[in-house]
PDB file of N, CA and C in Angstrom:
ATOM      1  N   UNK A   1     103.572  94.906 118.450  1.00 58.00           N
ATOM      2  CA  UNK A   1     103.329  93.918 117.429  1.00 58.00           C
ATOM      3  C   UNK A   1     103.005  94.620 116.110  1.00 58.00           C
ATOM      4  N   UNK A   2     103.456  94.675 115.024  1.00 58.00           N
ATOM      5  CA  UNK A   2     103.564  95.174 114.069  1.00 58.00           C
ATOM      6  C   UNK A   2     101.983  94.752 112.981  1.00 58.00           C
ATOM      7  N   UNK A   3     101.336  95.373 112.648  1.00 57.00           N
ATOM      8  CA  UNK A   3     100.470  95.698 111.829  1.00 57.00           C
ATOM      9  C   UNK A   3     100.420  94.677 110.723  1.00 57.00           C
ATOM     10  N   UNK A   4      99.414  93.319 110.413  1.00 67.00           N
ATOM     11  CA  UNK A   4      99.661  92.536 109.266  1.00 67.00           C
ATOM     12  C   UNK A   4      99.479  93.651 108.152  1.00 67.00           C
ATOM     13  N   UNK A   5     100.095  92.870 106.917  1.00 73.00           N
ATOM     14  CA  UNK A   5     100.423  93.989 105.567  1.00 73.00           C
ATOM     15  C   UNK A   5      99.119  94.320 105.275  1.00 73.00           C
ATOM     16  N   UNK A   6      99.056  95.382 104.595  1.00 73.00           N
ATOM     17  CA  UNK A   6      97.529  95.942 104.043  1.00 73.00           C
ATOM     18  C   UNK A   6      96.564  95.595 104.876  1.00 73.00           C
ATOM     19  N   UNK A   7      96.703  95.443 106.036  1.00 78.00           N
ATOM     20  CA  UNK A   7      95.272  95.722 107.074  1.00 78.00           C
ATOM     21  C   UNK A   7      94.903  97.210 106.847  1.00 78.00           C
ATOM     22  N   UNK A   8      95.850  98.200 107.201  1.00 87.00           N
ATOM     23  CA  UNK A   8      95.203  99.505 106.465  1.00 87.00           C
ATOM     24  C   UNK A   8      96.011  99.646 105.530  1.00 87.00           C
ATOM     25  N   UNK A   9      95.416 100.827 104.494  1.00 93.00           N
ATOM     26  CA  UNK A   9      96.068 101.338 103.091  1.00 93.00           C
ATOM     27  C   UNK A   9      96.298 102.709 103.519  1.00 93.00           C
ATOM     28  N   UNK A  10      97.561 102.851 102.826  1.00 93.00           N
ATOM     29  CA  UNK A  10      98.108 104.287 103.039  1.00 93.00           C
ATOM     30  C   UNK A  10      97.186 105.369 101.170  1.00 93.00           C
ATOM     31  N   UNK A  11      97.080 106.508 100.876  1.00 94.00           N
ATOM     32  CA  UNK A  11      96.400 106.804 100.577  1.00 94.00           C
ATOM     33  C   UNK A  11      96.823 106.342  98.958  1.00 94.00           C
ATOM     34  N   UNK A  12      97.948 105.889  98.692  1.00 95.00           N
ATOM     35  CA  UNK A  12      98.649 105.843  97.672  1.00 95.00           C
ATOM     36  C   UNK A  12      97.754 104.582  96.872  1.00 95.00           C
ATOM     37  N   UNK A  13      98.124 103.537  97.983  1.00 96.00           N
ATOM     38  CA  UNK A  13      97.632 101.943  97.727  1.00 96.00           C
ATOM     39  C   UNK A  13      95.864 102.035  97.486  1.00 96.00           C
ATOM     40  N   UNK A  14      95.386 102.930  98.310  1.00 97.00           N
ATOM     41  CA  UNK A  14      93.926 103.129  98.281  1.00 97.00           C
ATOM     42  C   UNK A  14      93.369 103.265  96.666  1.00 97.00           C
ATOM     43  N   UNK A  15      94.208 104.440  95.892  1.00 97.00           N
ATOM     44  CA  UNK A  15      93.627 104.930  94.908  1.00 97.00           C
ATOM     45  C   UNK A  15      94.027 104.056  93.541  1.00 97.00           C
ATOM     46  N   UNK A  16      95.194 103.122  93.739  1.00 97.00           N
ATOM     47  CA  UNK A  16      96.342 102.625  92.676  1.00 97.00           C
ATOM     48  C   UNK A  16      94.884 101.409  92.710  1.00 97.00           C
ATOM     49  N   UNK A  17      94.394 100.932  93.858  1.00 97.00           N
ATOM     50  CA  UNK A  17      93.167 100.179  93.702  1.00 97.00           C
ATOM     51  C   UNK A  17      91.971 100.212  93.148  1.00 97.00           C
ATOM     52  N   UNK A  18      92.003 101.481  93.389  1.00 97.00           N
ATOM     53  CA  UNK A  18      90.703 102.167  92.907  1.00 97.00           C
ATOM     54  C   UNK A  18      90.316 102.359  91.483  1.00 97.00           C
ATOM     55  N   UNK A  19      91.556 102.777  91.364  1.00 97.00           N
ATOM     56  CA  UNK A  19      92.020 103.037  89.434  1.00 97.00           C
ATOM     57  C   UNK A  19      91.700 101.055  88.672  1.00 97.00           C
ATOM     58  N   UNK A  20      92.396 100.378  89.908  1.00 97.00           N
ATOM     59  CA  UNK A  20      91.913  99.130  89.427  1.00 97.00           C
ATOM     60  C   UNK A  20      90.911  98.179  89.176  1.00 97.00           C
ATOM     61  N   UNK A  21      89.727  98.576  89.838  1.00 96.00           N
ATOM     62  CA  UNK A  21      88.239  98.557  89.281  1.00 96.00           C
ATOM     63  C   UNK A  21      88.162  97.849  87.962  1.00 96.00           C
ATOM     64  N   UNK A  22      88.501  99.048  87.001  1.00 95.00           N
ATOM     65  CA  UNK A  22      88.533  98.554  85.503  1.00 95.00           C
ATOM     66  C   UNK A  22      90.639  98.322  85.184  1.00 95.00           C
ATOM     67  N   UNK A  23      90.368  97.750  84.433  1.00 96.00           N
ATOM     68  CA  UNK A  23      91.806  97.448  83.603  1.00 96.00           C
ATOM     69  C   UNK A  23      92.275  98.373  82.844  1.00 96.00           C
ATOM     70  N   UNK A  24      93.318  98.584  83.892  1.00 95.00           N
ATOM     71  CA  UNK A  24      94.206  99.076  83.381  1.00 95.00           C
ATOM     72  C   UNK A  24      95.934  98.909  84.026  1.00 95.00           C
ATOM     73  N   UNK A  25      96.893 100.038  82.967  1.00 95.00           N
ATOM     74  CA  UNK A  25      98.374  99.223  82.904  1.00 95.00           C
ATOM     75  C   UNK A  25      98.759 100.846  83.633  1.00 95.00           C
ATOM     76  N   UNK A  26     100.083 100.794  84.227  1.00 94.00           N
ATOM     77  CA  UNK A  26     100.755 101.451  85.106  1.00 94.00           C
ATOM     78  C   UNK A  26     100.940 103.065  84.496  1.00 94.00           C
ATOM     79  N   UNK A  27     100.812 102.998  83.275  1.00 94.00           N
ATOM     80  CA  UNK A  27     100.718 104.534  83.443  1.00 94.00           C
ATOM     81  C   UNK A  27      99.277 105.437  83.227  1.00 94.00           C
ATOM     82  N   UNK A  28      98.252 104.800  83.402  1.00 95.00           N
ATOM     83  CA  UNK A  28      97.174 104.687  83.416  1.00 95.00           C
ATOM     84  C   UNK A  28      96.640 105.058  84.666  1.00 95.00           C
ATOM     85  N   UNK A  29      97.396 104.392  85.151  1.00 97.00           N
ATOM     86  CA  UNK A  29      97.182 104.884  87.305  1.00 97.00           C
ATOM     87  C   UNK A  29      98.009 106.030  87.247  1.00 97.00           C
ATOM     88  N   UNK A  30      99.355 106.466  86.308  1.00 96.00           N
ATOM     89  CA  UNK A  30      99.277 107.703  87.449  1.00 96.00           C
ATOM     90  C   UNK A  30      99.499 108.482  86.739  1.00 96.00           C
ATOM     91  N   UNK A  31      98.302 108.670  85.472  1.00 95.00           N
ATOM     92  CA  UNK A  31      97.111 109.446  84.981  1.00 95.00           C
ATOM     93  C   UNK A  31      95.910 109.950  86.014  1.00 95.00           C
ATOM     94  N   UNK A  32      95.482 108.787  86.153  1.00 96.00           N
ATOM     95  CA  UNK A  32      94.346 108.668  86.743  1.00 96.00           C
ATOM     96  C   UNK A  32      94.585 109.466  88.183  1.00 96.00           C
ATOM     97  N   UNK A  33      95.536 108.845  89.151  1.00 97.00           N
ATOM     98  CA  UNK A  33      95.316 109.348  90.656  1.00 97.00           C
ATOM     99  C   UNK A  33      95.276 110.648  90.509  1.00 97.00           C
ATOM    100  N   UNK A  34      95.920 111.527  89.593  1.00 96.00           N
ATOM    101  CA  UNK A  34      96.046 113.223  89.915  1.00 96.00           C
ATOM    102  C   UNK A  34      94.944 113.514  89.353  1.00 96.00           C
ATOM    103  N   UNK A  35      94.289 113.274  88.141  1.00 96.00           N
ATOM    104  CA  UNK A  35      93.478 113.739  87.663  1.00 96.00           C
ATOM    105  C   UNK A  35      91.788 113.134  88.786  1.00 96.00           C
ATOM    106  N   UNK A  36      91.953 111.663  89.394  1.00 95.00           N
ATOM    107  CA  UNK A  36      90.706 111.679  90.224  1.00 95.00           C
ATOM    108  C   UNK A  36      90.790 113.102  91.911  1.00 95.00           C
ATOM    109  N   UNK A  37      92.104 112.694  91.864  1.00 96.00           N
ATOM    110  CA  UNK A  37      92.534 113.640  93.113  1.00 96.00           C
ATOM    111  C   UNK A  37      92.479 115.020  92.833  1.00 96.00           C
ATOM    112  N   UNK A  38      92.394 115.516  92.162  1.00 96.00           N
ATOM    113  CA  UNK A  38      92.680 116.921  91.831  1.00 96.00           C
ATOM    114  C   UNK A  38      94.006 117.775  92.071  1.00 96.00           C
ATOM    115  N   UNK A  39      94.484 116.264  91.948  1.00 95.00           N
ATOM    116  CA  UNK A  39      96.330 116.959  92.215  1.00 95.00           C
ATOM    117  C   UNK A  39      96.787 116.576  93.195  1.00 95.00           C
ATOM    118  N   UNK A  40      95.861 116.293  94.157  1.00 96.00           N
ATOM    119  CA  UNK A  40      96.332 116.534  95.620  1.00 96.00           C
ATOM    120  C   UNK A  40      97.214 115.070  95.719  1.00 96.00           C
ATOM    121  N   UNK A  41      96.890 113.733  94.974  1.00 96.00           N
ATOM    122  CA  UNK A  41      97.783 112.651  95.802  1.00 96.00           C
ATOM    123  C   UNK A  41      97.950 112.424  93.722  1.00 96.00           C
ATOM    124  N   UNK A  42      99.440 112.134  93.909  1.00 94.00           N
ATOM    125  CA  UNK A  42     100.777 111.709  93.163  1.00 94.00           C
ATOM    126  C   UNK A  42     100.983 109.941  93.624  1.00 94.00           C
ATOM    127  N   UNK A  43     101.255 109.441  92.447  1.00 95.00           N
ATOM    128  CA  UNK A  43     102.486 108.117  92.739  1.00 95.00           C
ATOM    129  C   UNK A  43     103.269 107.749  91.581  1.00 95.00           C
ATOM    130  N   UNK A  44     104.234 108.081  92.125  1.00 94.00           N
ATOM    131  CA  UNK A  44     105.656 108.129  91.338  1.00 94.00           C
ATOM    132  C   UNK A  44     105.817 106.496  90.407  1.00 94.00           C
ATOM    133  N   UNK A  45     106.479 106.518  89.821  1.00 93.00           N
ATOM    134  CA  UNK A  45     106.627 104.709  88.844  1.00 93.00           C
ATOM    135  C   UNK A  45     107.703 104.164  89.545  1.00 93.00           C
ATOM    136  N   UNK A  46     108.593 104.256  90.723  1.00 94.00           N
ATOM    137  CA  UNK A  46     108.916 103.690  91.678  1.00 94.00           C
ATOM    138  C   UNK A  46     107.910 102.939  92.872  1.00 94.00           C
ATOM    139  N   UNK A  47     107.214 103.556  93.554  1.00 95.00           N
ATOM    140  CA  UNK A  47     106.665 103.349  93.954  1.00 95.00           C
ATOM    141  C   UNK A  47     105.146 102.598  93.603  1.00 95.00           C
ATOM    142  N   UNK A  48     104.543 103.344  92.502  1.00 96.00           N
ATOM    143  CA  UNK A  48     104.084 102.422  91.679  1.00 96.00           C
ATOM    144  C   UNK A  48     104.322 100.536  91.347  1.00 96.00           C
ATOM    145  N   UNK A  49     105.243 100.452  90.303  1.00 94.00           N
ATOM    146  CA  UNK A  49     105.555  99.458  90.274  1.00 94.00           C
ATOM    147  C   UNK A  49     105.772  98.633  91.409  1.00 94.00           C
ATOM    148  N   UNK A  50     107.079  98.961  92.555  1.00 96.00           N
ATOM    149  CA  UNK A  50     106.703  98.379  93.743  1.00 96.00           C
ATOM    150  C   UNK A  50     105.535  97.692  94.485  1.00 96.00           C
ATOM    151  N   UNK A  51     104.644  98.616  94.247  1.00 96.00           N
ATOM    152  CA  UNK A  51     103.087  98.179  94.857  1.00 96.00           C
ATOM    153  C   UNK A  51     102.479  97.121  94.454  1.00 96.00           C
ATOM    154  N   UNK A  52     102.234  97.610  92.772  1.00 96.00           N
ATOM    155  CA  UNK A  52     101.752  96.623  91.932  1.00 96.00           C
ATOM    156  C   UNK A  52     102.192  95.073  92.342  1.00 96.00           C
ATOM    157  N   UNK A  53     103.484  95.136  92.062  1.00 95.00           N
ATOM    158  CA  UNK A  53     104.260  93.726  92.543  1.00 95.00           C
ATOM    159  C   UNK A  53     103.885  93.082  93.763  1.00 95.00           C
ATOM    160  N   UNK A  54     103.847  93.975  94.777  1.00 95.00           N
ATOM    161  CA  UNK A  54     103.363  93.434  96.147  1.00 95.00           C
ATOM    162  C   UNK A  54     101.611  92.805  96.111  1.00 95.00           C
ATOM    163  N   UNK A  55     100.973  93.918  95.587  1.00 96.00           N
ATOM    164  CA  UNK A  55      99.627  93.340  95.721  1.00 96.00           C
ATOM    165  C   UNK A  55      99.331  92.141  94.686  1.00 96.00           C
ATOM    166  N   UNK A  56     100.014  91.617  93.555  1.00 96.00           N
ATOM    167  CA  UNK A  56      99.810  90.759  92.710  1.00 96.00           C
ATOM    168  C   UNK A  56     100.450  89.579  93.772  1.00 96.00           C
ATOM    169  N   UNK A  57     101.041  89.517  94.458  1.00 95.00           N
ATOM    170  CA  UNK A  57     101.822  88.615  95.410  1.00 95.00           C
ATOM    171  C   UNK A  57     101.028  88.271  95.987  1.00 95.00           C
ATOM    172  N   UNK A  58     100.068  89.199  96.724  1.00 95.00           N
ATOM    173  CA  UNK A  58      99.359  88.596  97.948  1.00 95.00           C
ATOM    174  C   UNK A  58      97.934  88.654  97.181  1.00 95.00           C
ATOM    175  N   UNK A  59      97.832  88.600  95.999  1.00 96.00           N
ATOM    176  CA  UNK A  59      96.119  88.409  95.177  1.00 96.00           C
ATOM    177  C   UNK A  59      95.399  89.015  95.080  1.00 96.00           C
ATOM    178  N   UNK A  60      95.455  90.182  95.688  1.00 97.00           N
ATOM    179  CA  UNK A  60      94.671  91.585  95.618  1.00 97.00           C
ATOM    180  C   UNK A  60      94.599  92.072  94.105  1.00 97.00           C
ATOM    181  N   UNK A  61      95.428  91.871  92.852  1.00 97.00           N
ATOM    182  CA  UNK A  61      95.436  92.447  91.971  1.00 97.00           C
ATOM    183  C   UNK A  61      95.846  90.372  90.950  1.00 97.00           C
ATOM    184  N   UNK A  62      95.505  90.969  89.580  1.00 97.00           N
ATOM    185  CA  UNK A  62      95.970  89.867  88.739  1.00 97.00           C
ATOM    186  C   UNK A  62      96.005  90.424  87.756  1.00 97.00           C
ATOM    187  N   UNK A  63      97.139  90.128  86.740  1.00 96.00           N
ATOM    188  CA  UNK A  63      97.553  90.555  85.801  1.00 96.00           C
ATOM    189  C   UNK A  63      96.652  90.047  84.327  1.00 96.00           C
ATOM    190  N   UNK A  64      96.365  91.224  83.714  1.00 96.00           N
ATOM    191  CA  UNK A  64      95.360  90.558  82.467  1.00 96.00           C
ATOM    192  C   UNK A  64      95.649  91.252  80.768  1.00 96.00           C
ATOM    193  N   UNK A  65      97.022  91.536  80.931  1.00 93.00           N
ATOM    194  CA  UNK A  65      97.969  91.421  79.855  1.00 93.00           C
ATOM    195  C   UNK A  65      99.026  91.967  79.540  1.00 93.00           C
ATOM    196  N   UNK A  66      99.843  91.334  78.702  1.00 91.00           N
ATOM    197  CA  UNK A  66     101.105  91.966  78.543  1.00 91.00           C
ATOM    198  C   UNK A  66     101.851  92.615  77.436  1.00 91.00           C
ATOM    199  N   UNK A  67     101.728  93.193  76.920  1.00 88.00           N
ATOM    200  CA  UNK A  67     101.607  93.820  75.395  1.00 88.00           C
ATOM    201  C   UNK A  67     103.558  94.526  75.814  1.00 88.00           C
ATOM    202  N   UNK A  68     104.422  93.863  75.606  1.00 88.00           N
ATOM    203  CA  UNK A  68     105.743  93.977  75.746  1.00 88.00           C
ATOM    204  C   UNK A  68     106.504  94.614  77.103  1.00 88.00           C
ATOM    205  N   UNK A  69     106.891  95.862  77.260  1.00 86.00           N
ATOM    206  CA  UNK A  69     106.629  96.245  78.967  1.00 86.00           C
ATOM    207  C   UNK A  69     105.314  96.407  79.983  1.00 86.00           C
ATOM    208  N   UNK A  70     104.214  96.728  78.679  1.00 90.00           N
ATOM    209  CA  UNK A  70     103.464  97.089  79.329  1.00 90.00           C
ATOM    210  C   UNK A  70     102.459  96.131  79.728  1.00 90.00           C
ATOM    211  N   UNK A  71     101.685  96.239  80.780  1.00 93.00           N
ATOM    212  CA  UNK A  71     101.396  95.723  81.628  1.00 93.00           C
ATOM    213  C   UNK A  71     100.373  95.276  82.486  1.00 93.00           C
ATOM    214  N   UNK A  72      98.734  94.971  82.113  1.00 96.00           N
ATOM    215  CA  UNK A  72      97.150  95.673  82.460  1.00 96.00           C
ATOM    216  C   UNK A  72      97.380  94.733  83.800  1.00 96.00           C
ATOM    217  N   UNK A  73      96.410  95.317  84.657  1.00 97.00           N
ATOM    218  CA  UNK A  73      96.010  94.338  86.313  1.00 97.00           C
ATOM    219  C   UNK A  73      94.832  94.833  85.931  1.00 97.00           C
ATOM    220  N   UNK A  74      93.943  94.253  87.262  1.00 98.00           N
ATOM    221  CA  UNK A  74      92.671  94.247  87.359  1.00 98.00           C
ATOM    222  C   UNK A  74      92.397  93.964  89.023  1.00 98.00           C
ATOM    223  N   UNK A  75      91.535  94.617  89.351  1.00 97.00           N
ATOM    224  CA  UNK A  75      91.205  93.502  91.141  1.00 97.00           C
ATOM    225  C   UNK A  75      90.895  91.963  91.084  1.00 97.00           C
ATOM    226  N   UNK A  76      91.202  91.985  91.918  1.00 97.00           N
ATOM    227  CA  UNK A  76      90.325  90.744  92.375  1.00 97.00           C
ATOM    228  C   UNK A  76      89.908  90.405  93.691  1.00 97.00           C
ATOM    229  N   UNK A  77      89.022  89.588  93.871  1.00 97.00           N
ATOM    230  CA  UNK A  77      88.132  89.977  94.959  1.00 97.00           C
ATOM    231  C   UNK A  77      88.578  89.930  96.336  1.00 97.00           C
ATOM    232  N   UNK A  78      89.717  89.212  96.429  1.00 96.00           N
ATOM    233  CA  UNK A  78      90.611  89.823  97.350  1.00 96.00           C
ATOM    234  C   UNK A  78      90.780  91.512  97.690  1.00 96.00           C
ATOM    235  N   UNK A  79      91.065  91.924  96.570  1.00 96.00           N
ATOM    236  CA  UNK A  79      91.981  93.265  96.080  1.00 96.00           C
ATOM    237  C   UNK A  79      90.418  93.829  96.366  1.00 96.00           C
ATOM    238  N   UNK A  80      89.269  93.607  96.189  1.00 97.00           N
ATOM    239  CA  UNK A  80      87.610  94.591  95.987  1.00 97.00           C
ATOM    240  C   UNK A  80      87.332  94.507  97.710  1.00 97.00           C
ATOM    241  N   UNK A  81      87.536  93.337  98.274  1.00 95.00           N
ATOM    242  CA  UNK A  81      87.376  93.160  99.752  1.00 95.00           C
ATOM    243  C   UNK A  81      88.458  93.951 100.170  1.00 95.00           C
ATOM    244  N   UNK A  82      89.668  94.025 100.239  1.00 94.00           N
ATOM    245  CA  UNK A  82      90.401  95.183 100.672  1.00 94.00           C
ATOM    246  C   UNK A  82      90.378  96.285 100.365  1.00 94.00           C
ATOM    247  N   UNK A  83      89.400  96.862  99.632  1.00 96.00           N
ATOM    248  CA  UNK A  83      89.172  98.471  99.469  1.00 96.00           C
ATOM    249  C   UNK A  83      87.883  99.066  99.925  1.00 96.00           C
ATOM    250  N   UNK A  84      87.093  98.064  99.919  1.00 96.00           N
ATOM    251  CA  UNK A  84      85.997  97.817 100.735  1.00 96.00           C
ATOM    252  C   UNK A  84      86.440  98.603 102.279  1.00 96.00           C
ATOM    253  N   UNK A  85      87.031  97.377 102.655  1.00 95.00           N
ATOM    254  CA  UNK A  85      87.560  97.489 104.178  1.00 95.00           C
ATOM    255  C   UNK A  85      87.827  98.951 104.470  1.00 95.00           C
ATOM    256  N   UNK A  86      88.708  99.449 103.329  1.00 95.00           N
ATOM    257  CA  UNK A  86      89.340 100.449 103.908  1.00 95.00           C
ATOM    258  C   UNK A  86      88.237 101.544 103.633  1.00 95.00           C
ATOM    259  N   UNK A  87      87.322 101.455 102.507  1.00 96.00           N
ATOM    260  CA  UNK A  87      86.284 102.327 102.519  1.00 96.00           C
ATOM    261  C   UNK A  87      85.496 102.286 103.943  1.00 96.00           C
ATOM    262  N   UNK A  88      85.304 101.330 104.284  1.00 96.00           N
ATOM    263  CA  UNK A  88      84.532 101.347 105.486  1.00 96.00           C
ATOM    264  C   UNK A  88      85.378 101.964 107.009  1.00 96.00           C
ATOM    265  N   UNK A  89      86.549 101.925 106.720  1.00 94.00           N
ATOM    266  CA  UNK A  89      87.436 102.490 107.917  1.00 94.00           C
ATOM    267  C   UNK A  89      87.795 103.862 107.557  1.00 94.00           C
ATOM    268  N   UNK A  90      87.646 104.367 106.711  1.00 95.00           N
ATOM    269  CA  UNK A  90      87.773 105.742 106.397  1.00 95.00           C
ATOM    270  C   UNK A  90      86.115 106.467 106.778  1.00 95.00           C
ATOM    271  N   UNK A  91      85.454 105.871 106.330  1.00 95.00           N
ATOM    272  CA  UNK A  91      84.039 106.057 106.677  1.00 95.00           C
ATOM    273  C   UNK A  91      83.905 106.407 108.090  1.00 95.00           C
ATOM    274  N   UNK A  92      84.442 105.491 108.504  1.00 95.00           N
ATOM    275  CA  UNK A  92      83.909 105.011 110.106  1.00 95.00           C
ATOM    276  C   UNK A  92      84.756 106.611 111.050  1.00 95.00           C
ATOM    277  N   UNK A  93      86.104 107.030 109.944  1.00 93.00           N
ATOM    278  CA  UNK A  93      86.889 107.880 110.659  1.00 93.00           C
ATOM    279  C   UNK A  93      86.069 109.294 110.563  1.00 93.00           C
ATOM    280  N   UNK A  94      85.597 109.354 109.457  1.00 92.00           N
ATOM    281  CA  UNK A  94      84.556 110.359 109.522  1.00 92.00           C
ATOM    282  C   UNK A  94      83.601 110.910 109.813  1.00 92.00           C
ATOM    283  N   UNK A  95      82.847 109.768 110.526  1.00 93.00           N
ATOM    284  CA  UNK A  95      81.636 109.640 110.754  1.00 93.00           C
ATOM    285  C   UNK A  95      82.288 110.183 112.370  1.00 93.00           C
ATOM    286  N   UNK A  96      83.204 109.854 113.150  1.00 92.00           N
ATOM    287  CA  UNK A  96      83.999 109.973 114.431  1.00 92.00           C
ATOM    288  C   UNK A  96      84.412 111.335 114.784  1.00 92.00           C
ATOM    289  N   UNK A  97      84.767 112.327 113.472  1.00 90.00           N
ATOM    290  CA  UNK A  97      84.882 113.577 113.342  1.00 90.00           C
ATOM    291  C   UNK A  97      83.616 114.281 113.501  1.00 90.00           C
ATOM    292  N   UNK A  98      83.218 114.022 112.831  1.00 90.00           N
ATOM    293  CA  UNK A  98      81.440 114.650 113.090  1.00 90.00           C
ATOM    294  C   UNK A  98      81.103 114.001 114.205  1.00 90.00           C
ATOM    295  N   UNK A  99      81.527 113.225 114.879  1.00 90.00           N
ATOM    296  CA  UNK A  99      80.839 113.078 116.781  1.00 90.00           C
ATOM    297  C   UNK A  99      81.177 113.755 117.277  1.00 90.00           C
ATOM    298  N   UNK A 100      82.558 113.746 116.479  1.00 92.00           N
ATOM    299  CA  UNK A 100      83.389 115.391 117.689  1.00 92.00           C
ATOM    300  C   UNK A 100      82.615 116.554 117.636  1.00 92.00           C
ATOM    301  N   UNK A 101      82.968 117.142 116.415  1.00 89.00           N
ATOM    302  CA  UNK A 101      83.011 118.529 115.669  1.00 89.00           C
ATOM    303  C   UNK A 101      81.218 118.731 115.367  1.00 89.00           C
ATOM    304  N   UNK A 102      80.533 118.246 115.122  1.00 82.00           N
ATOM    305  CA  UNK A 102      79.314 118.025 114.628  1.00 82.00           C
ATOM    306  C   UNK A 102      79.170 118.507 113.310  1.00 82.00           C
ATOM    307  N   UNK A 103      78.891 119.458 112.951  1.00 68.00           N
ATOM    308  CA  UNK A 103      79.034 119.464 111.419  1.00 68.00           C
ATOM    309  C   UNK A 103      79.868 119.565 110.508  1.00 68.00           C
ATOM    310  N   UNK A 104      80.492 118.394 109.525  1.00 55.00           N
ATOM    311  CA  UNK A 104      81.877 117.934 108.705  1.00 55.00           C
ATOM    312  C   UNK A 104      82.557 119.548 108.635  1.00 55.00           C
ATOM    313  N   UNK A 105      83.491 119.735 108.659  1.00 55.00           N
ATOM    314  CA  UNK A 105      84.038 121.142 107.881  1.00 55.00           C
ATOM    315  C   UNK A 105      84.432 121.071 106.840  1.00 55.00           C
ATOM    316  N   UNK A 106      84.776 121.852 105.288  1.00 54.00           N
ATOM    317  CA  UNK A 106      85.268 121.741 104.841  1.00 54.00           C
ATOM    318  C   UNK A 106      86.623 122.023 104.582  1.00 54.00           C
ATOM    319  N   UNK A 107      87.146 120.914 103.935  1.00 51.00           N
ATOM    320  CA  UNK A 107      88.910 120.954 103.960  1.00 51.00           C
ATOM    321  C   UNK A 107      89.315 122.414 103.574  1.00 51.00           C
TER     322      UNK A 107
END
């Protein structure tokens, strides 16, 4: 049985959210993801845009202006409860590593 949409976030969707906190427009996020990531996670303006579109669909995100292509979103509390979630399931994965391993390692 296949996984309802965004029950989990892949790491892409996680951060494109994250960036969405405060308002901002699409190239703003992918400013932001390399520079919060330290390089390590990228999202392309294919994929980007794609997303955007999807999560404004299902209410996670709402659009709060349009200044010709460009484009601001924002969360919404849909979109704050689903990052939540996934904060707490990333949490929970870590906390599971250290049951194993006992003290975190570093990456």
């Amino acid at each position: 049985m296949p996984r309802p949409k965004f029950q989990t976030l892949t790491e892409q969707m996680y951060y494109i959210l994250l960036c969405l906190s405060k308002e901002c427009c699409g190239m703003d996020i992918m400013e932001r993801i390399p520079a919060m990531t330290g390089g390590r996670v990228r999202v392309g303006s294919g994929t980007l845009y794609n997303l955007l579109e999807q999560f404004a669909e299902a209410g996670m995100i709402r659009e709060t202006r349009a200044e010709g292509r460009r484009r601001s979103y924002v969360l919404t509390d849909k979109g704050k409860e689903a990052l939540s979630g996934e904060y707490r399931r990333i949490c929970a994965q870590a906390w599971d590593y250290r049951a194993v391993f006992g003290e975190e390692e570093q990456p």
